[in-house]
Amino acid sequence: MKLLIVGGGGREHALALALATDDPGHEIFVAPGNPGTAPFCANLSIAADDIERLVRAASAHSIELVVVGPEVPLALGLADALRGAGHLVFGPGAAAARIESSKAFSKDVMASAGVPTAASEVFTALQPALAHVDVHPEPLVVKASGLAAGKGAVVCITRAEARAAVTSMLGERAFGEAGDEVVIETFLQGEELSVFAVTNGTEIRLLPSAQDHKRLLDGDTGPNTGGMGAYAPVAIATGPLLDRVEREVLRPTLAELSRRGAPFVGVLYAGLMIAPDGTPNVIEFNCRFGDPEAEVILPLVKSGLTALLVAAARGEPLPRIEVHEAAAVTVVLAAGGYPEAASRGDVITIPDDMPDGVTVFHAGTRTEADGTLVTSGGRVLAVTAVAPTFEGALERSSAAAEMVEFEGKQMRRDIGWRELERRSR
Ligand code: AMP
Ligand code: GLY
């Protein structure tokens, strides 16, 4: 098949590799792609949010399926524009993508559908928001409603911190338009889990569940990032828990979106907080694969990925996929200065003698005219290992991550600590 993958990060490298592995006969275009996709795909130098040029490229290259990686083009209506031009697309239209691009909308959908989530209120004016903070129990969470690259949620231990967060969003517009609407919600206890449901709008196929590590530093400390590492599968994601997630979270949400005239086609990513009593509370929904979660869940798919994405995009019954009985761990290597001000242009060395089962996914890299690989974004690489056991995958991805060199490299050395702790009990 002729495929077009939209995006240029680690997730899109993982998508391209998984689809190429699924069927080596695919001809894969990536827009814009990165130096990791260049050796086996045709990179098109079109930005992921340039809707007009992407639609033209899909037509020019007779693309048979477009897979959209990031949330921004989905929120801008890329899938609608492509469908309007007669293309088959894996990814929701703008109306359904609001489940991610507006936390206020997402909360409203969950309330209508009876989906478990933190109690919340939405504010667009500073004074009422501050008044609400003053009577809210601590801790509490303040969120910019719009898209903020994973950095729009502030967990506040005290009301004073919450007042500061609300003021920076609604008063000082620190998140621009994304923070003109603010959600204030109660703090949820428990353990986080990312669940990925491929859907044609009604039917669901779950991919392996994963756990991300959002904070920059070991011990889940430091600032929030886009994600510093992930692993899959996760032991807490048992069959009974996932059944409950399907029944109480995924199906009601998809039904409510359809009822509102915005059926969701693509991958619905539920960011959950599993409460101590087992309730799967939704922290947020995303309308796409997670990054870096994609770099662990996609390498675990053994076969059937293309058929699944095509069937979902066509609204047809979803075939089953086969998944490797193995574990995957990815360690993200971030640039110096990330997440505030990532340094760029640092020379990257990736040795040839990586351990078995290791793939280095490119995220923020660039090749200079003379062929030198340099850093060009906050999250630079995601070093994934697949192995028969979690411990094996962890050991290999950590060892491989240490072997890659560039000035200012930041990485966590405790990815998967919860799983490790569980397994040593
Ligand atoms: P979000 O951008 O909504 O995914 O939030 C980013 C991170 O903030 C999440 O991954 C959680 O670790 C944390 N978080 C968000 N909302 C809550 C909540 N209501 N209770 C506890 N932690 C939260
Ligand atoms: N890893 C978190 C996200 O993709 O939003």
XYZ file of C-alpha atoms in Angstrom, residues 15-366:
352
model
C 4.438 4.127 13.264
C 6.464 4.040 10.056
C 8.668 1.187 11.283
C 5.716 -0.838 12.588
C 3.846 -0.490 9.280
C 6.984 -1.272 7.237
C 7.583 -4.358 9.392
C 3.940 -5.412 9.026
C 4.276 -5.358 5.225
C 7.687 -4.712 3.663
C 5.829 -4.069 0.395
C 4.395 -0.771 1.682
C 5.578 2.440 0.107
C 5.670 4.885 3.020
C 5.758 8.667 2.834
C 6.265 10.717 6.000
C 5.579 14.442 6.297
C 7.906 15.812 7.462
C 9.509 12.666 8.926
C 13.011 12.788 10.403
C 16.487 11.270 9.916
C 15.168 8.039 11.465
C 12.479 7.568 8.812
C 14.683 8.719 5.898
C 16.427 5.359 5.302
C 13.190 3.409 4.680
C 10.553 6.037 3.846
C 10.188 9.009 1.535
C 10.323 12.099 3.728
C 8.274 14.996 2.328
C 9.301 18.432 3.557
C 5.805 19.508 4.512
C 5.000 20.659 8.043
C 2.536 18.456 9.960
C 0.077 21.368 10.259
C 0.164 22.515 6.623
C -3.280 21.138 5.789
C -3.438 22.353 2.209
C -0.081 20.951 1.150
C -0.708 17.649 2.938
C -3.992 17.159 1.069
C -2.241 17.971 -2.212
C 0.604 15.546 -1.405
C -1.866 12.754 -0.590
C -3.456 13.223 -4.003
C -0.165 13.694 -5.883
C 1.270 10.444 -4.475
C -2.006 8.469 -4.770
C -1.917 7.706 -1.049
C -4.243 4.866 -0.009
C -4.187 5.516 3.750
C -3.130 8.570 5.750
C -2.168 8.036 9.397
C -2.042 11.270 11.400
C 0.385 11.241 14.343
C 0.094 14.527 16.290
C -2.948 16.220 17.829
C -2.425 19.686 16.337
C -3.277 18.796 12.699
C -6.239 16.713 13.900
C -7.562 19.668 15.912
C -7.069 21.866 12.833
C -9.255 19.566 10.725
C -6.649 17.689 8.658
C -8.661 14.461 8.716
C -11.795 16.312 7.561
C -9.911 18.010 4.721
C -8.378 14.709 3.593
C -11.729 12.893 3.740
C -13.305 15.781 1.829
C -10.733 15.156 -0.905
C -11.645 11.453 -0.987
C -8.762 10.021 1.059
C -8.904 7.222 3.610
C -7.701 8.542 6.993
C -6.829 7.001 10.345
C -7.502 9.836 12.787
C -10.548 11.762 14.014
C -12.069 14.864 12.452
C -11.801 18.183 14.295
C -15.160 17.746 16.049
C -14.111 14.444 17.658
C -10.516 15.641 18.240
C -12.005 18.191 20.674
C -11.924 15.338 23.189
C -8.239 16.337 23.448
C -8.127 19.928 22.196
C -10.714 21.160 24.722
C -10.534 19.773 28.238
C -13.784 21.633 28.970
C -15.497 19.725 26.117
C -13.933 16.456 27.256
C -15.242 16.985 30.802
C -18.699 17.758 29.413
C -18.684 14.550 27.321
C -17.606 12.534 30.367
C -20.336 14.082 32.523
C -23.012 13.216 29.924
C -21.636 9.699 29.484
C -21.210 9.011 33.216
C -17.481 8.329 32.850
C -15.498 8.372 36.128
C -13.226 11.432 36.325
C -12.192 14.126 38.800
C -14.938 16.574 39.802
C -14.263 19.848 38.015
C -15.455 23.310 37.071
C -14.606 25.436 34.069
C -13.761 29.153 34.236
C -13.095 31.878 31.666
C -12.783 34.822 34.074
C -10.078 35.325 36.697
C -12.099 36.465 39.734
C -14.641 33.600 39.803
C -11.781 31.124 39.269
C -9.827 32.567 42.213
C -12.962 32.512 44.367
C -13.416 28.820 43.507
C -9.789 28.046 44.390
C -10.325 29.694 47.781
C -12.998 27.162 48.734
C -11.452 24.098 47.024
C -9.823 21.391 49.167
C -6.071 20.845 48.721
C -4.384 19.448 46.706
C -6.061 20.548 43.478
C -5.265 20.655 39.775
C -5.417 23.633 37.413
C -5.460 22.970 33.666
C -5.392 25.086 30.549
C -8.326 23.750 28.518
C -6.617 24.003 25.112
C -3.595 22.245 23.617
C -0.415 22.953 25.579
C 2.025 20.229 24.442
C 1.480 18.227 27.642
C 2.495 21.137 29.849
C -0.884 22.706 30.598
C -1.705 20.809 33.802
C -0.469 22.136 37.131
C -0.801 19.887 40.155
C -1.043 22.248 43.129
C -0.345 21.107 46.680
C -1.699 24.351 48.082
C -4.397 26.874 47.198
C -1.651 29.512 46.934
C -0.026 27.533 44.112
C -3.414 27.125 42.452
C -4.044 30.873 42.669
C -0.691 31.460 40.976
C -1.487 28.923 38.234
C -4.940 30.398 37.590
C -3.487 33.906 37.514
C -0.776 32.940 35.049
C -3.347 31.332 32.720
C -6.348 33.673 32.902
C -4.566 36.831 34.073
C -1.219 36.753 32.271
C -2.192 34.432 29.391
C 0.956 32.331 29.891
C -0.561 29.603 27.669
C -2.088 32.059 25.185
C -5.489 31.048 23.852
C -5.117 27.524 25.303
C -5.425 29.002 28.800
C -8.365 31.350 28.159
C -10.551 28.592 29.520
C -9.343 26.893 32.709
C -10.449 23.651 34.328
C -10.062 23.370 38.106
C -10.384 19.833 39.392
C -9.850 17.632 42.411
C -6.625 15.702 42.815
C -6.893 11.982 42.017
C -5.012 9.347 43.989
C -3.658 6.205 42.389
C -1.435 4.912 39.620
C -1.433 6.230 36.066
C -2.067 4.011 33.050
C -2.296 4.835 29.337
C -4.854 2.742 27.454
C -5.040 2.799 23.648
C -8.255 1.901 21.833
C -8.223 1.643 18.059
C -11.786 2.320 16.968
C -13.975 2.645 13.886
C -16.373 4.771 15.932
C -18.186 1.903 17.641
C -16.038 -1.223 17.813
C -12.777 -1.277 19.818
C -9.483 -3.154 19.686
C -7.109 -2.471 22.555
C -3.373 -2.208 21.979
C -1.009 -3.054 24.844
C -1.346 -0.582 27.726
C 1.650 1.474 28.786
C 2.955 3.702 31.532
C 4.615 7.016 30.787
C 6.978 9.058 33.019
C 5.998 12.705 32.716
C 8.461 14.358 35.071
C 11.959 15.268 33.922
C 13.892 13.748 36.815
C 14.268 10.473 38.675
C 11.781 9.782 41.439
C 9.048 11.569 39.423
C 10.430 14.972 40.356
C 11.205 18.104 38.335
C 9.046 19.810 35.725
C 6.410 18.084 33.575
C 7.585 17.077 30.102
C 6.052 15.443 27.036
C 7.238 12.120 28.537
C 10.700 10.829 29.481
C 10.202 7.084 29.018
C 7.606 4.348 28.913
C 7.094 0.623 29.138
C 4.522 -1.936 28.069
C 2.752 -4.074 29.014
C 1.906 -2.925 32.554
C 1.095 -5.546 35.184
C -1.812 -3.550 36.659
C -3.556 -3.608 33.257
C -5.208 -6.970 33.914
C -7.996 -8.414 31.763
C -10.688 -7.503 34.315
C -9.410 -3.920 34.656
C -9.308 -3.440 30.875
C -12.836 -4.873 30.567
C -13.934 -2.301 33.094
C -12.145 0.474 31.164
C -13.945 -0.595 27.975
C -17.303 -0.750 29.719
C -17.117 2.342 31.933
C -14.818 4.636 29.955
C -14.264 3.842 26.280
C -17.675 2.633 25.076
C -19.738 5.346 26.820
C -17.346 8.045 25.531
C -17.492 6.801 21.931
C -21.288 6.505 22.131
C -21.588 10.052 23.480
C -19.322 11.442 20.741
C -21.443 9.686 18.090
C -24.612 10.991 19.717
C -23.175 14.502 19.403
C -22.560 13.953 15.702
C -18.796 13.591 16.141
C -17.988 9.881 15.756
C -14.374 9.110 16.628
C -12.222 7.149 14.159
C -8.603 6.537 15.065
C -6.950 5.804 18.366
C -8.603 7.053 21.529
C -5.959 7.318 24.234
C -7.352 7.289 27.755
C -4.967 8.697 30.348
C -6.235 7.010 33.502
C -5.604 7.208 37.220
C -6.411 3.803 38.660
C -7.754 4.548 42.144
C -6.795 2.339 45.101
C -10.325 0.816 44.904
C -9.759 0.001 41.215
C -11.898 2.755 39.675
C -10.439 3.827 36.315
C -10.716 7.614 36.605
C -9.980 9.548 33.423
C -7.282 12.216 33.781
C -7.574 13.177 30.143
C -8.328 11.854 26.684
C -6.003 12.203 23.732
C -7.044 11.735 20.117
C -3.843 9.989 18.920
C -1.065 7.625 19.936
C 0.990 8.668 22.959
C 4.588 9.715 22.571
C 6.743 7.989 23.913
C 4.106 5.251 24.468
C 3.944 4.538 20.723
C 7.629 3.628 20.872
C 6.815 0.706 23.196
C 3.359 -0.422 22.108
C 3.943 -0.509 18.348
C 7.119 -2.661 18.512
C 5.039 -5.220 20.437
C 2.547 -5.661 17.593
C 3.461 -8.845 15.748
C 1.027 -8.672 12.835
C -2.182 -7.130 11.607
C -1.450 -3.431 12.196
C -2.135 -2.244 8.638
C -5.345 -4.263 8.371
C -6.535 -2.850 11.698
C -5.868 0.788 10.799
C -7.428 0.378 7.346
C -10.567 -1.280 8.756
C -10.953 1.454 11.392
C -10.510 4.174 8.768
C -13.121 2.509 6.516
C -15.599 2.007 9.358
C -15.466 -1.755 8.817
C -15.374 -4.565 11.407
C -12.009 -4.552 13.167
C -9.696 -7.551 12.677
C -7.639 -8.857 15.578
C -3.950 -8.086 15.839
C -1.288 -10.436 17.114
C 0.973 -9.141 19.875
C 4.430 -10.450 20.830
C 4.631 -12.095 24.232
C 7.417 -9.762 25.252
C 8.069 -6.499 27.040
C 9.241 -3.158 25.687
C 10.932 -0.291 27.499
C 11.923 3.060 26.026
C 14.241 5.644 27.553
C 13.944 9.162 26.153
C 17.109 11.183 25.637
C 16.314 14.879 25.944
C 18.392 17.885 24.917
C 20.209 20.070 27.415
C 17.910 22.773 28.792
C 14.694 20.783 28.059
C 11.829 21.436 28.838
C 12.390 25.206 29.264
C 14.806 26.017 26.442
C 16.186 22.984 24.615
C 19.639 23.403 23.148
C 19.966 22.594 19.427
C 22.759 21.627 17.065
C 24.659 19.309 19.438
C 26.405 16.472 17.589
C 24.913 13.017 18.276
C 26.916 9.779 18.274
C 24.989 6.497 18.078
C 27.313 3.475 18.239
C 26.740 0.559 15.819
C 27.097 -2.167 18.459
C 23.770 -1.687 20.238
C 22.417 -4.615 22.303
C 20.031 -7.048 20.547
C 16.426 -5.945 20.283
C 17.232 -2.232 20.514
C 15.756 0.402 18.177
C 16.740 4.054 18.410
C 13.714 6.139 17.417
C 14.450 9.662 16.238
C 12.364 12.494 17.682
C 14.230 15.809 17.637
C 17.154 15.176 15.278
C 18.368 16.711 12.036
